CSV table of C-alpha atoms in Angstrom, one decimal:
chain,number,residue,atom,x,y,z
Q,1,MET,CA,64.0,118.8,98.2
Q,2,LYS,CA,60.9,116.4,100.0
Q,3,TYR,CA,61.6,113.5,97.3
Q,4,LEU,CA,65.8,113.8,98.4
Q,5,ALA,CA,64.7,113.8,102.1
Q,6,PHE,CA,62.6,110.8,101.4
Q,7,ILE,CA,64.9,108.7,99.4
Q,8,LEU,CA,67.4,109.4,102.6
Q,9,PHE,CA,65.1,108.1,104.5
Q,10,VAL,CA,64.7,105.0,103.1
Q,11,SER,CA,67.9,104.0,101.9
Q,12,PHE,CA,69.1,105.0,105.8
Q,13,ALA,CA,66.3,102.3,106.6
Q,14,PHE,CA,67.4,100.1,104.5
Q,15,PHE,CA,71.0,99.7,105.7
Q,16,SER,CA,69.5,99.9,109.3
Q,17,CYS,CA,68.1,96.4,108.7
Q,18,LYS,CA,70.8,94.9,107.0
Q,19,GLU,CA,72.7,95.6,109.5
Q,20,GLU,CA,70.4,94.1,112.4
Q,21,ARG,CA,70.2,90.6,110.2
Q,22,ILE,CA,74.2,90.4,111.4
Q,23,GLU,CA,73.8,89.6,114.8
Q,24,LYS,CA,76.4,88.5,116.7
Q,25,PRO,CA,76.6,84.6,118.3
Q,26,ASP,CA,75.4,83.8,122.0
Q,27,PHE,CA,79.3,82.9,122.6
Q,28,LYS,CA,78.1,80.7,126.2
Q,29,ASN,CA,81.7,80.6,127.2
Q,30,ILE,CA,85.6,80.9,126.5
Q,31,THR,CA,85.6,77.2,123.9
Q,32,ASP,CA,83.4,79.5,122.2
Q,33,SER,CA,84.7,82.7,121.7
Q,34,LEU,CA,88.5,81.0,121.4
Q,35,SER,CA,86.9,78.7,118.4
Q,36,TYR,CA,85.1,81.8,116.3
Q,37,LEU,CA,88.7,83.8,116.7
Q,38,VAL,CA,90.1,79.9,115.2
Q,39,GLY,CA,88.4,80.3,112.4
Q,40,TYR,CA,88.8,83.7,112.1
Q,41,ASP,CA,92.0,83.7,111.5
Q,42,PHE,CA,92.4,80.8,109.5
Q,43,ALA,CA,90.5,82.5,107.4
Q,44,ASP,CA,91.3,85.9,107.3
Q,45,TYR,CA,95.6,84.4,107.1
Q,46,HIS,CA,94.6,82.4,103.7
Q,47,LYS,CA,92.5,85.3,102.1
Q,48,LYS,CA,95.1,87.7,102.4
Q,49,ASN,CA,97.9,85.7,100.7
Q,50,GLY,CA,95.3,84.9,98.2
Q,51,ASN,CA,93.7,81.2,98.6
Q,52,THR,CA,90.8,80.8,98.1
Q,53,LEU,CA,89.3,78.3,100.5
Q,54,ASN,CA,85.9,75.9,100.4
Q,55,PRO,CA,84.0,76.8,103.9
Q,56,ASP,CA,81.9,73.0,103.8
Q,57,PHE,CA,85.2,71.0,103.4
Q,58,VAL,CA,86.9,73.6,105.8
Q,59,ASN,CA,84.7,72.5,108.6
Q,60,GLN,CA,85.0,68.9,107.6
Q,61,GLY,CA,88.8,68.7,107.8
Q,62,MET,CA,88.1,70.7,111.3
Q,63,LEU,CA,85.9,67.4,112.5
Q,64,ASP,CA,88.4,65.0,110.9
Q,65,ALA,CA,91.1,66.5,113.0
Q,66,LEU,CA,89.3,66.3,116.3
Q,67,GLY,CA,87.8,62.9,115.2
Q,68,ASP,CA,91.8,61.7,114.8
Q,69,THR,CA,90.9,61.4,110.9
Q,70,ASN,CA,92.6,62.5,108.3
Q,71,LEU,CA,91.2,62.1,104.1
Q,72,PHE,CA,94.5,62.1,102.4
Q,73,THR,CA,98.0,60.0,103.5
Q,74,ASN,CA,100.8,61.4,104.2
Q,75,GLU,CA,102.6,61.6,101.0
Q,76,GLU,CA,99.6,63.6,99.5
Q,77,VAL,CA,99.7,65.3,102.4
Q,78,MET,CA,103.5,66.5,101.5
Q,79,SER,CA,102.3,67.2,97.9
Q,80,ILE,CA,99.6,69.4,98.7
Q,81,LYS,CA,101.6,71.4,99.9
Q,82,VAL,CA,104.4,71.5,97.8
Q,83,ARG,CA,102.0,72.6,95.6
Q,84,LEU,CA,100.1,75.2,98.1
Q,85,GLN,CA,103.5,76.8,97.9
Q,86,LYS,CA,104.7,77.0,94.1
Q,87,ASP,CA,101.1,78.9,93.3
Q,88,GLN,CA,102.2,81.5,96.2
Q,89,GLU,CA,105.6,81.4,94.5
Q,90,VAL,CA,104.2,82.3,91.1
Q,91,LYS,CA,101.3,85.1,92.8
Q,92,ARG,CA,103.8,86.9,94.4
Q,93,ALA,CA,106.3,87.2,92.0
Q,94,GLU,CA,103.4,88.3,89.5
Q,95,LYS,CA,102.9,90.6,92.3
Q,96,LEU,CA,106.2,91.7,92.8
Q,97,LYS,CA,106.3,92.3,89.3
Q,98,GLU,CA,103.1,94.6,89.1
Q,99,GLN,CA,103.7,96.8,92.2
Q,100,LEU,CA,108.2,96.9,90.7
Q,101,LYS,CA,106.5,98.5,87.2
Q,102,THR,CA,103.6,101.4,88.9
Q,103,ASN,CA,106.4,102.4,91.8
Q,104,THR,CA,108.4,103.0,88.8
Q,105,ASP,CA,106.3,104.1,86.3
Q,106,ALA,CA,105.7,106.4,89.5
Q,107,GLY,CA,108.7,107.0,90.4
Q,108,LYS,CA,109.6,108.7,86.7
Q,109,LYS,CA,107.0,110.7,86.6
Q,110,PHE,CA,107.8,112.4,90.2
Q,111,ILE,CA,111.2,113.0,88.7
Q,112,GLU,CA,109.3,115.1,86.2
Q,113,LYS,CA,107.5,117.1,88.3
Q,114,ILE,CA,110.2,117.5,90.5
Q,115,LYS,CA,112.0,119.1,87.2
Q,116,GLU,CA,110.3,121.9,87.5
Q,117,ASP,CA,111.3,123.6,91.5
Q,118,LYS,CA,113.9,125.1,90.5
Q,119,ASN,CA,116.0,125.1,93.9
Q,120,VAL,CA,115.6,120.9,93.4
Q,121,VAL,CA,119.7,120.1,92.5
Q,122,PHE,CA,120.2,117.4,89.6
Q,123,ASP,CA,123.8,116.5,90.9
Q,124,LYS,CA,126.5,115.2,88.4
Q,125,SER,CA,126.4,111.6,90.5
Q,126,GLY,CA,123.1,111.1,89.8
Q,127,LEU,CA,122.2,112.4,93.3
Q,128,VAL,CA,119.1,114.6,93.4
Q,129,TYR,CA,118.0,116.6,96.6
Q,130,LYS,CA,116.8,120.0,97.8
Q,131,ILE,CA,119.1,122.4,100.6
Q,132,VAL,CA,116.6,122.7,103.8
Q,133,GLN,CA,119.5,124.2,105.8
Q,134,GLN,CA,122.2,124.7,104.3
Q,135,GLY,CA,125.9,123.7,106.9
Q,136,THR,CA,129.7,125.4,107.5
Q,137,GLY,CA,130.6,122.3,108.8
Q,138,LYS,CA,133.4,119.3,107.8
Q,139,VAL,CA,131.9,117.3,105.3
Q,140,ALA,CA,132.1,113.4,106.8
Q,141,LYS,CA,133.9,110.2,105.8
Q,142,PRO,CA,132.6,106.9,104.6
Q,143,GLU,CA,134.0,105.7,107.8
Q,144,GLN,CA,133.5,108.5,110.1
Q,145,THR,CA,130.3,108.5,112.6
Q,146,ALA,CA,127.2,110.9,111.8
Q,147,LEU,CA,124.8,112.1,114.5
Q,148,MET,CA,121.7,112.3,113.1
Q,149,ASN,CA,118.2,112.7,112.2
Q,150,LEU,CA,116.6,110.8,109.4
Q,151,GLU,CA,112.9,111.0,108.3
Q,152,LEU,CA,111.7,108.7,105.0
Q,153,LYS,CA,108.2,109.0,103.2
Q,154,THR,CA,107.0,107.5,99.8
Q,155,ILE,CA,106.2,109.9,96.9
Q,156,ASP,CA,103.0,110.5,98.1
Q,157,GLY,CA,103.8,111.6,101.5
Q,158,LYS,CA,103.7,108.9,103.6
Q,159,LEU,CA,105.7,108.3,107.4
Q,160,ILE,CA,107.4,105.6,106.9
Q,161,TYR,CA,110.3,106.1,110.0
Q,162,SER,CA,111.1,109.0,111.7
Q,163,THR,CA,113.8,110.2,114.1
Q,164,PHE,CA,112.9,114.4,114.1
Q,165,GLU,CA,109.1,113.0,117.0
Q,166,GLU,CA,111.7,111.9,119.1
Q,167,GLN,CA,116.0,111.0,119.5
Q,168,PRO,CA,118.7,111.8,116.7
Q,169,VAL,CA,120.5,108.3,116.0
Q,170,GLU,CA,124.3,107.6,115.3
Q,171,LYS,CA,124.9,105.8,112.1
Q,172,VAL,CA,128.5,105.0,110.9
Q,173,ILE,CA,128.3,106.7,107.3
Q,174,ASN,CA,129.5,104.0,105.2
Q,175,THR,CA,126.2,101.7,107.0
Q,176,ASN,CA,123.1,103.9,105.7
Q,177,ILE,CA,122.4,103.2,102.0
Q,178,ILE,CA,123.5,104.2,98.6
Q,179,GLY,CA,121.4,108.1,98.2
Q,180,VAL,CA,122.5,109.0,102.1
Q,181,GLN,CA,125.9,107.5,101.4
Q,182,MET,CA,126.1,109.6,98.4
Q,183,ALA,CA,124.6,112.7,100.3
Q,184,PHE,CA,127.3,112.5,103.0
Q,185,THR,CA,129.8,112.9,100.2
Q,186,ILE,CA,129.0,116.7,99.4
Q,187,MET,CA,126.6,117.6,102.6
Q,188,PRO,CA,128.7,119.3,104.9
Q,189,GLU,CA,127.9,119.1,108.9
Q,190,GLY,CA,125.1,121.3,110.1
Q,191,SER,CA,123.2,120.2,106.8
Q,192,THR,CA,119.9,119.6,106.6
Q,193,TRP,CA,118.7,118.3,103.1
Q,194,GLU,CA,115.9,115.9,101.7
Q,195,LEU,CA,116.9,113.3,99.1
Q,196,TYR,CA,114.6,113.1,96.6
Q,197,LEU,CA,115.1,108.1,95.6
Q,198,PRO,CA,115.1,106.0,92.7
Q,199,ALA,CA,115.3,102.3,93.8
Q,200,GLU,CA,118.8,101.9,92.5
Q,201,GLN,CA,120.0,104.1,95.2
Q,202,ALA,CA,117.6,103.4,98.3
Q,203,TYR,CA,115.9,99.9,98.9
Q,204,GLY,CA,116.3,97.8,95.5
Q,205,ASP,CA,113.5,95.8,93.3
Q,206,GLU,CA,113.1,93.6,96.1
Q,207,GLY,CA,112.1,96.4,99.2
Q,208,ILE,CA,111.4,95.8,102.1
Q,209,PRO,CA,108.4,93.2,103.0
Q,210,GLY,CA,105.6,95.4,104.7
Q,211,TYR,CA,107.0,98.2,104.7
Q,212,ILE,CA,108.7,99.6,101.9
Q,213,GLU,CA,107.5,98.0,98.0
Q,214,PRO,CA,109.9,96.4,95.4
Q,215,GLY,CA,111.1,99.9,93.0
Q,216,GLN,CA,110.1,102.7,95.5
Q,217,TYR,CA,111.0,106.2,94.8
Q,218,LEU,CA,111.5,107.9,98.9
Q,219,ILE,CA,111.9,110.4,100.1
Q,220,PHE,CA,115.1,111.1,101.9
Q,221,LYS,CA,115.2,113.9,105.0
Q,222,ILE,CA,118.8,114.8,106.3
Q,223,GLU,CA,119.2,116.7,109.1
Q,224,PHE,CA,123.5,116.1,109.9
Q,225,ILE,CA,124.3,117.5,112.9
Q,226,LYS,CA,127.8,116.5,113.7
Q,227,LEU,CA,130.3,114.3,112.7
Q,228,LYS,CA,131.7,111.8,116.4
Protein backbone atom coordinates (compact mmCIF):
# COMPACT_ATOMS: atom_id res chain seq x y z
CA MET A 1 0.00 0.00 0.00
CA LYS A 2 2.85 2.38 0.94
CA TYR A 3 4.58 1.45 -2.32
CA LEU A 4 1.43 2.30 -4.33
CA ALA A 5 1.14 5.64 -2.54
CA PHE A 6 4.79 6.36 -3.37
CA ILE A 7 4.25 5.55 -7.05
CA LEU A 8 1.20 7.81 -7.21
CA PHE A 9 3.14 10.60 -5.50
CA VAL A 10 6.06 10.30 -7.91
CA SER A 11 3.71 10.16 -10.92
CA PHE A 12 1.85 13.24 -9.72
CA ALA A 13 5.11 15.10 -9.11
CA PHE A 14 6.39 14.12 -12.57
CA PHE A 15 3.31 15.37 -14.41
CA SER A 16 3.17 18.50 -12.24
CA CYS A 17 6.74 19.32 -13.21
CA LYS A 18 5.93 18.56 -16.83
CA GLU A 19 2.98 20.95 -16.78
CA GLU A 20 5.05 23.66 -15.08
CA ARG A 21 7.50 23.65 -18.01
CA ILE A 22 4.72 24.82 -20.33
CA GLU A 23 4.73 28.53 -19.62
CA LYS A 24 2.33 30.97 -21.23
CA PRO A 25 4.18 33.63 -23.26
CA ASP A 26 4.14 37.19 -22.01
CA PHE A 27 1.58 38.79 -24.33
CA LYS A 28 2.35 42.49 -23.91
CA ASN A 29 -0.39 43.85 -26.17
CA ILE A 30 -3.23 42.93 -28.53
CA THR A 31 -0.77 42.51 -31.42
CA ASP A 32 1.04 39.74 -29.53
CA SER A 33 -2.22 37.98 -28.70
CA LEU A 34 -3.53 38.31 -32.26
CA SER A 35 -0.25 37.00 -33.68
CA TYR A 36 -0.48 33.88 -31.53
CA LEU A 37 -4.12 33.27 -32.46
CA VAL A 38 -3.39 33.70 -36.18
CA GLY A 39 -0.65 31.08 -35.94
CA TYR A 40 -2.77 28.74 -33.85
CA ASP A 41 -5.85 28.96 -36.09
CA PHE A 42 -3.73 28.50 -39.22
CA ALA A 43 -2.01 25.37 -37.90
CA ASP A 44 -5.23 23.99 -36.41
CA TYR A 45 -7.07 24.40 -39.73
CA HIS A 46 -4.42 22.52 -41.69
CA LYS A 47 -4.09 19.84 -39.01
CA LYS A 48 -7.83 19.15 -39.17
CA ASN A 49 -7.63 18.95 -42.96
CA GLY A 50 -4.83 16.40 -42.81
CA ASN A 51 -2.08 18.68 -44.11
CA THR A 52 1.45 18.28 -42.72
CA LEU A 53 3.29 21.57 -42.20
CA ASN A 54 6.95 22.42 -41.65
CA PRO A 55 6.97 25.13 -38.92
CA ASP A 56 10.28 26.55 -40.22
CA PHE A 57 8.87 27.21 -43.67
CA VAL A 58 5.57 28.47 -42.24
CA ASN A 59 7.56 31.01 -40.26
CA GLN A 60 9.66 31.91 -43.31
CA GLY A 61 6.53 32.35 -45.41
CA MET A 62 5.01 34.72 -42.85
CA LEU A 63 8.21 36.77 -42.65
CA ASP A 64 8.39 36.99 -46.45
CA ALA A 65 4.73 38.02 -46.68
CA LEU A 66 5.26 40.77 -44.11
CA GLY A 67 8.28 41.88 -46.13
CA ASP A 68 6.37 41.78 -49.45
CA THR A 69 8.56 38.95 -50.74
CA ASN A 70 7.43 35.70 -52.40
CA LEU A 71 9.83 32.93 -53.40
CA PHE A 72 7.26 31.46 -55.82
CA THR A 73 5.87 32.86 -59.05
CA ASN A 74 2.10 33.18 -59.48
CA GLU A 75 2.14 30.12 -61.73
CA GLU A 76 4.00 28.09 -59.11
CA VAL A 77 1.57 29.21 -56.39
CA MET A 78 -1.37 28.11 -58.52
CA SER A 79 0.29 24.76 -59.27
CA ILE A 80 0.89 24.10 -55.55
CA LYS A 81 -2.71 24.99 -54.66
CA VAL A 82 -4.08 22.71 -57.38
CA ARG A 83 -1.90 19.84 -56.18
CA LEU A 84 -2.98 20.45 -52.57
CA GLN A 85 -6.63 20.45 -53.58
CA LYS A 86 -6.23 17.16 -55.43
CA ASP A 87 -4.44 15.59 -52.47
CA GLN A 88 -7.22 16.75 -50.14
CA GLU A 89 -9.88 15.32 -52.45
CA VAL A 90 -8.11 11.95 -52.47
CA LYS A 91 -7.82 11.94 -48.66
CA ARG A 92 -11.45 12.99 -48.29
CA ALA A 93 -12.62 10.26 -50.66
CA GLU A 94 -10.60 7.64 -48.75
CA LYS A 95 -12.02 8.83 -45.43
CA LEU A 96 -15.59 8.79 -46.76
CA LYS A 97 -15.09 5.29 -48.17
CA GLU A 98 -13.80 4.09 -44.80
CA GLN A 99 -16.69 5.76 -42.93
CA LEU A 100 -19.20 4.26 -45.35
CA LYS A 101 -17.93 0.72 -44.77
CA THR A 102 -17.74 1.20 -40.99
CA ASN A 103 -21.27 2.61 -40.78
CA THR A 104 -22.74 0.01 -43.14
CA ASP A 105 -21.26 -2.83 -41.08
CA ALA A 106 -22.43 -1.23 -37.82
CA GLY A 107 -25.91 -0.74 -39.25
CA LYS A 108 -26.23 -4.38 -40.30
CA LYS A 109 -25.19 -5.53 -36.81
CA PHE A 110 -27.72 -3.14 -35.29
CA ILE A 111 -30.56 -4.51 -37.42
CA GLU A 112 -29.63 -8.07 -36.49
CA LYS A 113 -29.67 -7.08 -32.83
CA ILE A 114 -33.11 -5.46 -32.88
CA LYS A 115 -34.57 -8.54 -34.59
CA GLU A 116 -34.51 -10.02 -31.08
CA ASP A 117 -36.97 -7.34 -29.93
CA LYS A 118 -40.50 -8.70 -30.41
CA ASN A 119 -41.91 -5.17 -30.45
CA VAL A 120 -39.97 -4.19 -33.56
CA VAL A 121 -41.97 -4.46 -36.80
CA PHE A 122 -40.29 -5.42 -40.07
CA ASP A 123 -42.82 -4.19 -42.62
CA LYS A 124 -42.99 -5.71 -46.10
CA SER A 125 -42.26 -2.25 -47.53
CA GLY A 126 -38.81 -2.41 -45.94
CA LEU A 127 -39.65 -0.03 -43.11
CA VAL A 128 -38.47 -1.11 -39.65
CA TYR A 129 -40.15 0.51 -36.66
CA LYS A 130 -41.46 0.21 -33.11
CA ILE A 131 -44.83 1.56 -31.98
CA VAL A 132 -44.41 3.71 -28.89
CA GLN A 133 -48.03 4.86 -29.01
CA GLN A 134 -50.64 3.97 -31.60
CA GLY A 135 -53.07 6.67 -32.67
CA THR A 136 -56.57 6.26 -34.03
CA GLY A 137 -56.71 9.16 -36.49
CA LYS A 138 -56.34 9.41 -40.23
CA VAL A 139 -53.30 8.45 -42.29
CA ALA A 140 -51.70 11.43 -44.03
CA LYS A 141 -51.45 11.92 -47.78
CA PRO A 142 -48.06 12.88 -49.29
CA GLU A 143 -49.11 16.45 -50.10
CA GLN A 144 -50.68 17.14 -46.70
CA THR A 145 -49.08 19.13 -43.88
CA ALA A 146 -48.72 17.59 -40.44
CA LEU A 147 -47.81 18.96 -37.03
CA MET A 148 -45.13 16.69 -35.61
CA ASN A 149 -42.30 16.26 -33.16
CA LEU A 150 -39.08 14.75 -34.47
CA GLU A 151 -36.04 13.26 -32.80
CA LEU A 152 -33.01 12.02 -34.71
CA LYS A 153 -30.29 9.90 -33.09
CA THR A 154 -27.44 7.66 -34.16
CA ILE A 155 -27.74 3.94 -33.44
CA ASP A 156 -25.37 4.36 -30.49
CA GLY A 157 -27.71 6.93 -28.95
CA LYS A 158 -26.06 10.23 -29.87
CA LEU A 159 -28.70 12.96 -30.25
CA ILE A 160 -28.48 14.87 -33.53
CA TYR A 161 -31.73 16.82 -33.56
CA SER A 162 -34.93 17.05 -31.54
CA THR A 163 -38.05 19.21 -31.29
CA PHE A 164 -39.53 17.35 -28.31
CA GLU A 165 -38.04 19.78 -25.78
CA GLU A 166 -38.96 22.80 -27.88
CA GLN A 167 -41.95 23.20 -30.21
CA PRO A 168 -43.51 20.87 -32.79
CA VAL A 169 -42.89 21.65 -36.44
CA GLU A 170 -45.24 21.77 -39.41
CA LYS A 171 -43.97 19.87 -42.44
CA VAL A 172 -45.39 18.71 -45.75
CA ILE A 173 -45.17 14.92 -45.69
CA ASN A 174 -43.36 14.51 -49.01
CA THR A 175 -40.58 16.93 -48.01
CA ASN A 176 -39.27 14.50 -45.38
CA ILE A 177 -36.59 11.85 -45.92
CA ILE A 178 -37.80 8.65 -47.58
CA GLY A 179 -38.12 6.59 -44.39
CA VAL A 180 -40.32 9.20 -42.73
CA GLN A 181 -42.48 9.47 -45.85
CA MET A 182 -42.90 5.68 -45.78
CA ALA A 183 -43.96 5.79 -42.14
CA PHE A 184 -46.65 8.41 -42.78
CA THR A 185 -48.33 6.13 -45.34
CA ILE A 186 -49.26 3.69 -42.55
CA MET A 187 -48.98 5.66 -39.28
CA PRO A 188 -52.32 7.00 -37.95
CA GLU A 189 -52.69 10.51 -36.60
CA GLY A 190 -51.93 10.59 -32.87
CA SER A 191 -49.18 7.96 -33.11
CA THR A 192 -45.61 8.01 -31.87
CA TRP A 193 -43.27 5.64 -33.67
CA GLU A 194 -39.56 4.95 -33.55
CA LEU A 195 -38.08 4.25 -36.98
CA TYR A 196 -34.83 2.37 -37.65
CA LEU A 197 -33.62 3.71 -40.95
CA PRO A 198 -30.79 2.44 -43.17
CA ALA A 199 -28.90 5.03 -45.22
CA GLU A 200 -31.04 4.49 -48.33
CA GLN A 201 -34.11 5.56 -46.35
CA ALA A 202 -32.31 8.44 -44.66
CA TYR A 203 -29.39 10.55 -45.91
CA GLY A 204 -27.72 8.12 -48.29
CA ASP A 205 -24.07 7.29 -48.80
CA GLU A 206 -23.14 10.99 -48.72
CA GLY A 207 -24.69 11.93 -45.37
CA ILE A 208 -24.59 15.56 -44.26
CA PRO A 209 -21.05 16.82 -43.62
CA GLY A 210 -20.57 17.78 -40.00
CA TYR A 211 -23.79 16.12 -38.85
CA ILE A 212 -24.42 12.72 -40.40
CA GLU A 213 -21.70 10.41 -41.66
CA PRO A 214 -21.81 8.54 -44.99
CA GLY A 215 -23.99 5.43 -44.89
CA GLN A 216 -25.07 6.06 -41.31
CA TYR A 217 -28.07 4.13 -39.95
CA LEU A 218 -30.33 6.34 -37.84
CA ILE A 219 -33.08 6.16 -35.23
CA PHE A 220 -35.91 8.55 -36.05
CA LYS A 221 -38.66 9.10 -33.47
CA ILE A 222 -41.85 10.74 -34.77
CA GLU A 223 -44.85 12.03 -32.87
CA PHE A 224 -47.64 12.58 -35.41
CA ILE A 225 -49.69 15.17 -33.50
CA LYS A 226 -52.29 16.13 -36.09
CA LEU A 227 -52.99 16.99 -39.70
CA LYS A 228 -53.24 20.65 -40.61
